[in-house]
mmCIF file of C-alpha atoms and ligand atoms in Angstrom:
data_model
loop_
_atom_site.group_PDB
_atom_site.id
_atom_site.type_symbol
_atom_site.label_atom_id
_atom_site.label_comp_id
_atom_site.label_asym_id
_atom_site.label_seq_id
_atom_site.Cartn_x
_atom_site.Cartn_y
_atom_site.Cartn_z
ATOM 1 C CA MET V 230 0.000 0.000 0.000
ATOM 2 C CA SER V 231 1.360 3.438 -0.848
ATOM 3 C CA ASP V 232 2.207 5.962 1.842
ATOM 4 C CA ASP V 233 -0.274 8.336 0.238
ATOM 5 C CA LEU V 234 -3.089 6.350 1.784
ATOM 6 C CA GLN V 235 -1.866 7.484 5.170
ATOM 7 C CA GLN V 236 -2.498 11.049 4.089
ATOM 8 C CA TYR V 237 -6.164 11.110 3.212
ATOM 9 C CA GLN V 238 -8.139 14.088 4.340
ATOM 10 C CA VAL V 239 -10.647 11.918 6.158
ATOM 11 C CA MET V 240 -8.921 12.562 9.441
ATOM 12 C CA ARG V 241 -8.947 10.300 12.435
ATOM 13 C CA ILE V 242 -8.816 12.513 15.475
ATOM 14 C CA LEU V 243 -8.303 11.678 19.130
ATOM 15 C CA ILE V 244 -10.093 14.038 21.503
ATOM 16 C CA VAL V 245 -8.558 13.941 24.986
ATOM 17 C CA GLU V 246 -11.015 15.859 27.133
ATOM 18 C CA ASP V 247 -12.688 15.073 30.451
ATOM 19 C CA SER V 248 -15.729 17.281 29.951
ATOM 20 C CA GLU V 249 -18.204 14.938 28.300
ATOM 21 C CA ARG V 250 -20.376 17.796 27.131
ATOM 22 C CA LEU V 251 -17.442 19.490 25.399
ATOM 23 C CA SER V 252 -15.922 16.347 23.899
ATOM 24 C CA CYS V 253 -19.285 15.289 22.435
ATOM 25 C CA LEU V 254 -19.839 18.753 21.004
ATOM 26 C CA ILE V 255 -16.400 18.747 19.366
ATOM 27 C CA ALA V 256 -16.866 15.187 18.087
ATOM 28 C CA ASP V 257 -20.218 16.123 16.524
ATOM 29 C CA VAL V 258 -18.695 19.051 14.646
ATOM 30 C CA LEU V 259 -15.728 17.011 13.435
ATOM 31 C CA LYS V 260 -17.966 14.134 12.342
ATOM 32 C CA ARG V 261 -20.156 16.610 10.486
ATOM 33 C CA ASP V 262 -16.989 17.601 8.594
ATOM 34 C CA GLY V 263 -16.505 13.955 7.675
ATOM 35 C CA HIS V 264 -13.838 12.943 10.178
ATOM 36 C CA ALA V 265 -13.657 9.934 12.459
ATOM 37 C CA CYS V 266 -13.214 10.734 16.151
ATOM 38 C CA ASP V 267 -12.425 8.847 19.302
ATOM 39 C CA ILE V 268 -12.846 10.350 22.736
ATOM 40 C CA ALA V 269 -10.568 9.705 25.714
ATOM 41 C CA ALA V 270 -11.679 11.185 29.042
ATOM 42 C CA THR V 271 -8.394 10.393 30.804
ATOM 43 C CA LEU V 272 -4.727 10.184 29.877
ATOM 44 C CA GLU V 273 -4.891 6.445 30.486
ATOM 45 C CA HIS V 274 -7.624 6.116 27.855
ATOM 46 C CA ALA V 275 -5.579 8.276 25.512
ATOM 47 C CA GLU V 276 -2.633 5.894 25.952
ATOM 48 C CA HIS V 277 -4.801 2.915 25.024
ATOM 49 C CA ALA V 278 -6.225 4.699 21.980
ATOM 50 C CA LEU V 279 -2.749 5.672 20.731
ATOM 51 C CA ASP V 280 -1.578 2.081 21.177
ATOM 52 C CA VAL V 281 -4.213 0.707 18.815
ATOM 53 C CA ALA V 282 -4.752 3.418 16.199
ATOM 54 C CA ASP V 283 -2.873 6.026 14.209
ATOM 55 C CA TYR V 284 -4.288 9.501 14.589
ATOM 56 C CA ASP V 285 -3.930 12.340 12.137
ATOM 57 C CA ALA V 286 -4.324 14.804 14.973
ATOM 58 C CA VAL V 287 -4.794 14.909 18.735
ATOM 59 C CA LEU V 288 -6.907 17.513 20.473
ATOM 60 C CA LEU V 289 -5.578 17.735 24.015
ATOM 61 C CA ASP V 290 -7.136 19.258 27.112
ATOM 62 C CA LEU V 291 -4.604 20.056 29.829
ATOM 63 C CA GLY V 292 -6.394 19.494 33.114
ATOM 64 C CA LEU V 293 -7.286 15.801 33.137
ATOM 65 C CA PRO V 294 -8.397 13.618 36.067
ATOM 66 C CA ASP V 295 -5.262 11.465 36.050
ATOM 67 C CA GLY V 296 -2.647 14.044 35.211
ATOM 68 C CA ASP V 297 -1.468 17.081 33.400
ATOM 69 C CA GLY V 298 -1.570 17.266 29.598
ATOM 70 C CA VAL V 299 1.678 19.228 29.328
ATOM 71 C CA THR V 300 3.744 16.649 31.253
ATOM 72 C CA TRP V 301 2.043 13.824 29.397
ATOM 73 C CA LEU V 302 2.678 15.370 25.968
ATOM 74 C CA LYS V 303 6.366 15.926 26.748
ATOM 75 C CA ALA V 304 6.720 12.259 27.673
ATOM 76 C CA ARG V 305 4.743 11.042 24.619
ATOM 77 C CA ARG V 306 6.804 13.206 22.260
ATOM 78 C CA ARG V 307 9.969 11.625 23.678
ATOM 79 C CA LEU V 308 8.424 8.215 22.989
ATOM 80 C CA GLY V 309 7.856 9.171 19.377
ATOM 81 C CA LEU V 310 4.321 10.562 19.130
ATOM 82 C CA ASP V 311 4.424 12.507 15.879
ATOM 83 C CA SER V 312 0.760 13.380 15.325
ATOM 84 C CA PRO V 313 -0.021 17.092 15.302
ATOM 85 C CA VAL V 314 -1.355 18.154 18.694
ATOM 86 C CA LEU V 315 -3.781 21.012 19.223
ATOM 87 C CA MET V 316 -3.945 21.995 22.874
ATOM 88 C CA LEU V 317 -7.292 23.140 24.141
ATOM 89 C CA THR V 318 -7.385 24.642 27.570
ATOM 90 C CA ALA V 319 -8.815 27.233 29.897
ATOM 91 C CA ARG V 320 -5.289 28.358 30.780
ATOM 92 C CA GLY V 321 -4.787 31.375 28.581
ATOM 93 C CA ALA V 322 -1.856 33.174 30.173
ATOM 94 C CA LEU V 323 1.112 33.758 27.895
ATOM 95 C CA ASP V 324 3.410 31.622 30.057
ATOM 96 C CA ASP V 325 0.980 28.701 29.860
ATOM 97 C CA ARG V 326 0.812 28.945 26.098
ATOM 98 C CA ILE V 327 4.609 29.002 25.823
ATOM 99 C CA ILE V 328 4.928 26.005 28.171
ATOM 100 C CA GLY V 329 2.347 24.135 26.049
ATOM 101 C CA LEU V 330 4.111 24.848 22.767
ATOM 102 C CA ASP V 331 7.484 23.977 24.283
ATOM 103 C CA ALA V 332 6.063 20.658 25.471
ATOM 104 C CA GLY V 333 5.416 19.735 21.848
ATOM 105 C CA ALA V 334 2.001 21.138 20.960
ATOM 106 C CA ASP V 335 1.646 22.361 17.379
ATOM 107 C CA ASP V 336 -1.024 24.886 18.172
ATOM 108 C CA TYR V 337 -2.927 26.213 21.138
ATOM 109 C CA LEU V 338 -6.530 27.288 21.621
ATOM 110 C CA VAL V 339 -7.961 28.915 24.702
ATOM 111 C CA LYS V 340 -11.416 27.893 25.914
ATOM 112 C CA PRO V 341 -14.085 28.793 25.198
ATOM 113 C CA ALA V 342 -13.142 28.254 21.554
ATOM 114 C CA ALA V 343 -15.647 28.377 18.716
ATOM 115 C CA MET V 344 -16.226 24.913 17.246
ATOM 116 C CA ASP V 345 -15.598 26.210 13.725
ATOM 117 C CA GLU V 346 -12.244 27.550 14.838
ATOM 118 C CA ILE V 347 -11.240 24.180 16.302
ATOM 119 C CA SER V 348 -12.141 22.571 13.000
ATOM 120 C CA ALA V 349 -10.265 25.210 10.979
ATOM 121 C CA ARG V 350 -7.148 24.949 13.160
ATOM 122 C CA LEU V 351 -7.088 21.161 12.711
ATOM 123 C CA ARG V 352 -7.311 21.565 8.934
ATOM 124 C CA ALA V 353 -4.474 24.110 9.076
ATOM 125 C CA LEU V 354 -2.299 21.701 11.083
ATOM 126 C CA LEU V 355 -2.739 19.060 8.424
ATOM 127 C CA ARG V 356 -1.868 21.462 5.620
ATOM 128 C CA ARG V 357 1.562 22.156 7.082
ATOM 129 C CA PRO V 358 4.675 21.164 5.114
ATOM 130 C CA GLY V 359 5.453 17.482 5.333
ATOM 131 C CA ARG V 360 1.763 16.572 5.275
ATOM 132 C CA ARG V 361 1.015 16.310 1.586
ATOM 133 C CA MET V 362 -2.618 17.107 1.237
ATOM 134 C CA ASN V 363 -4.151 18.518 -1.888
ATOM 135 C CA PRO V 364 -7.618 19.884 -1.148
ATOM 136 C CA VAL V 365 -8.953 19.077 -4.626
ATOM 137 C CA LEU V 366 -8.500 15.553 -5.950
ATOM 138 C CA GLN V 367 -8.911 14.699 -9.635
ATOM 139 C CA VAL V 368 -9.101 11.313 -11.300
ATOM 140 C CA ASN V 369 -10.219 11.370 -14.910
ATOM 141 C CA GLY V 370 -13.448 13.392 -14.943
ATOM 142 C CA LEU V 371 -13.997 12.921 -11.227
ATOM 143 C CA GLN V 372 -13.255 15.787 -8.911
ATOM 144 C CA LEU V 373 -13.582 15.968 -5.139
ATOM 145 C CA ASP V 374 -13.000 19.044 -3.034
ATOM 146 C CA THR V 375 -11.947 17.520 0.274
ATOM 147 C CA THR V 376 -12.632 20.726 2.191
ATOM 148 C CA SER V 377 -16.201 21.383 1.015
ATOM 149 C CA ARG V 378 -16.831 17.619 0.414
ATOM 150 C CA GLN V 379 -18.372 18.462 -2.981
ATOM 151 C CA ALA V 380 -17.843 15.897 -5.732
ATOM 152 C CA THR V 381 -18.382 16.378 -9.454
ATOM 153 C CA PHE V 382 -18.096 14.285 -12.600
ATOM 154 C CA ASN V 383 -17.380 16.287 -15.755
ATOM 155 C CA ASN V 384 -18.334 19.342 -13.681
ATOM 156 C CA GLU V 385 -21.789 17.901 -12.892
ATOM 157 C CA PRO V 386 -22.396 17.777 -9.121
ATOM 158 C CA LEU V 387 -22.698 14.310 -7.587
ATOM 159 C CA GLU V 388 -24.923 14.474 -4.533
ATOM 160 C CA LEU V 389 -22.977 12.238 -2.146
ATOM 161 C CA THR V 390 -23.609 11.474 1.491
ATOM 162 C CA ARG V 391 -20.744 12.091 3.915
ATOM 163 C CA ARG V 392 -19.718 8.429 3.940
ATOM 164 C CA GLU V 393 -19.970 8.129 0.155
ATOM 165 C CA ALA V 394 -17.731 11.181 -0.226
ATOM 166 C CA ASN V 395 -15.247 9.758 2.292
ATOM 167 C CA PHE V 396 -15.238 6.411 0.516
ATOM 168 C CA LEU V 397 -14.665 8.138 -2.824
ATOM 169 C CA GLU V 398 -11.829 10.160 -1.317
ATOM 170 C CA LEU V 399 -10.030 7.020 -0.183
ATOM 171 C CA LEU V 400 -10.396 5.470 -3.621
ATOM 172 C CA MET V 401 -9.268 8.646 -5.392
ATOM 173 C CA ARG V 402 -6.179 8.974 -3.200
ATOM 174 C CA GLY V 403 -5.286 5.391 -4.008
ATOM 175 C CA ALA V 404 -6.483 5.448 -7.646
ATOM 176 C CA GLY V 405 -5.006 2.676 -9.751
ATOM 177 C CA SER V 406 -4.167 0.527 -6.738
ATOM 178 C CA VAL V 407 -6.208 -1.578 -4.362
ATOM 179 C CA VAL V 408 -7.517 0.236 -1.312
ATOM 180 C CA LEU V 409 -7.793 -2.410 1.372
ATOM 181 C CA ARG V 410 -11.163 -3.046 2.911
ATOM 182 C CA GLN V 411 -9.805 -2.810 6.437
ATOM 183 C CA LYS V 412 -8.313 0.595 5.673
ATOM 184 C CA ILE V 413 -11.710 1.760 4.458
ATOM 185 C CA GLU V 414 -13.495 0.416 7.516
ATOM 186 C CA THR V 415 -11.037 2.097 9.870
ATOM 187 C CA ALA V 416 -11.279 5.408 8.053
ATOM 188 C CA LEU V 417 -15.058 5.522 7.634
ATOM 189 C CA TYR V 418 -16.147 4.402 11.053
ATOM 190 C CA ASP V 419 -15.362 5.345 14.590
ATOM 191 C CA PHE V 420 -14.429 2.808 17.212
ATOM 192 C CA ASP V 421 -17.926 2.870 18.627
ATOM 193 C CA ASP V 422 -19.842 2.591 15.361
ATOM 194 C CA GLU V 423 -21.072 -0.850 14.565
ATOM 195 C CA ILE V 424 -20.137 -1.978 11.092
ATOM 196 C CA SER V 425 -22.503 -4.418 9.498
ATOM 197 C CA PRO V 426 -20.704 -6.836 7.200
ATOM 198 C CA ASN V 427 -22.425 -5.311 4.184
ATOM 199 C CA ALA V 428 -22.058 -1.652 5.093
ATOM 200 C CA ILE V 429 -18.967 -0.991 2.993
ATOM 201 C CA ASP V 430 -20.409 -2.933 0.038
ATOM 202 C CA ALA V 431 -23.650 -0.970 0.317
ATOM 203 C CA ILE V 432 -21.785 2.345 0.199
ATOM 204 C CA ALA V 433 -19.779 1.092 -2.792
ATOM 205 C CA SER V 434 -22.970 0.038 -4.636
ATOM 206 C CA ARG V 435 -24.651 3.383 -4.068
ATOM 207 C CA LEU V 436 -21.556 5.238 -5.209
ATOM 208 C CA ARG V 437 -21.319 3.074 -8.329
ATOM 209 C CA ARG V 438 -24.956 3.775 -9.182
ATOM 210 C CA ARG V 439 -24.464 7.513 -8.802
ATOM 211 C CA LEU V 440 -21.355 7.488 -10.963
ATOM 212 C CA LYS V 441 -23.054 5.415 -13.641
ATOM 213 C CA ALA V 442 -26.075 7.727 -13.614
ATOM 214 C CA HIS V 443 -23.685 10.569 -14.390
ATOM 215 C CA GLY V 444 -21.993 8.697 -17.225
ATOM 216 C CA ALA V 445 -18.824 7.765 -15.353
ATOM 217 C CA GLY V 446 -19.181 4.086 -16.289
ATOM 218 C CA ASP V 447 -18.167 1.258 -14.022
ATOM 219 C CA CYS V 448 -14.865 2.643 -12.772
ATOM 220 C CA ILE V 449 -14.949 1.126 -9.261
ATOM 221 C CA HIS V 450 -13.868 -2.498 -9.079
ATOM 222 C CA THR V 451 -14.475 -4.864 -6.183
ATOM 223 C CA LEU V 452 -11.628 -7.222 -5.340
ATOM 224 C CA ARG V 453 -13.521 -9.756 -3.334
ATOM 225 C CA GLY V 454 -12.248 -10.133 0.208
ATOM 226 C CA LEU V 455 -9.468 -7.628 -0.440
ATOM 227 C CA GLY V 456 -10.795 -4.176 -1.206
ATOM 228 C CA TYR V 457 -11.696 -1.737 -3.952
ATOM 229 C CA LEU V 458 -9.946 -0.131 -6.862
ATOM 230 C CA LEU V 459 -10.758 3.042 -8.748
ATOM 231 C CA GLU V 460 -9.454 3.087 -12.320
ATOM 232 C CA ASP V 461 -6.925 5.827 -12.776
ATOM 233 C CA ALA V 462 -7.048 6.002 -16.574
ATOM 234 C CA PRO V 463 -10.024 6.129 -18.962
ATOM 235 C CA ARG V 464 -10.927 2.576 -19.930
ATOM 236 C CA LYS V 465 -10.344 1.496 -23.507
ATOM 237 C CA GLN V 466 -13.300 -0.322 -25.065
ATOM 238 C CA GLY V 467 -13.288 -4.006 -24.265
ATOM 239 C CA THR V 468 -10.146 -4.122 -22.155
ATOM 240 C CA LEU V 469 -11.869 -5.166 -18.949
ATOM 241 C CA PRO V 470 -14.722 -7.550 -18.328
HETATM 242 CA CA1 LIG O 175 -10.290 19.337 31.799
#
């Protein structure tokens, strides 16, 4: 699998925050933007989450029931945590912000922060050099703006649901190669979401129908048991079954 698949704009974000009301609010906004989120209410939970999943970004509260976010981040950075970290805290004094950034945070937001600003700051973190993310993907006549989530084929809008757009994004980023089913499942669903065995196939079928209805042909191939492939070059007549 190419490294590019690690870079898709469908972000997987870990929210480390002990206020349930706040973490749910943030998760709702991020999910609305098409991202997958996990919530950890303690540093111990955050440790577990980081052990089992790769996160594109971590949103970190500082005052947590089992410790201090600054000390924890310093230790995690030494152990090799390289995800961008956005600190979110009520401590707004200049010294606190400097301590936070010195501990290895990439950015810092003081509560109360507007949800849209949290979302925008996360997008900005992922646009930084070294994280190759092009906001508009193009494969043949297909185009997907990963910021607005609008997809078009030959400039005709495709009305996609959030999950269909996310699925298409994964395929477009890996166009011409197989995108593994497990990768798709991890990216499209949160830990807590139940995945029915047919859910991914159902999304693929709907997407295929929409593309066909817009004249895109049958450009998504199922590799049974393995994953999906989006053709990266226009198909010549009769070259594929
Ligand atoms: Ca707190």
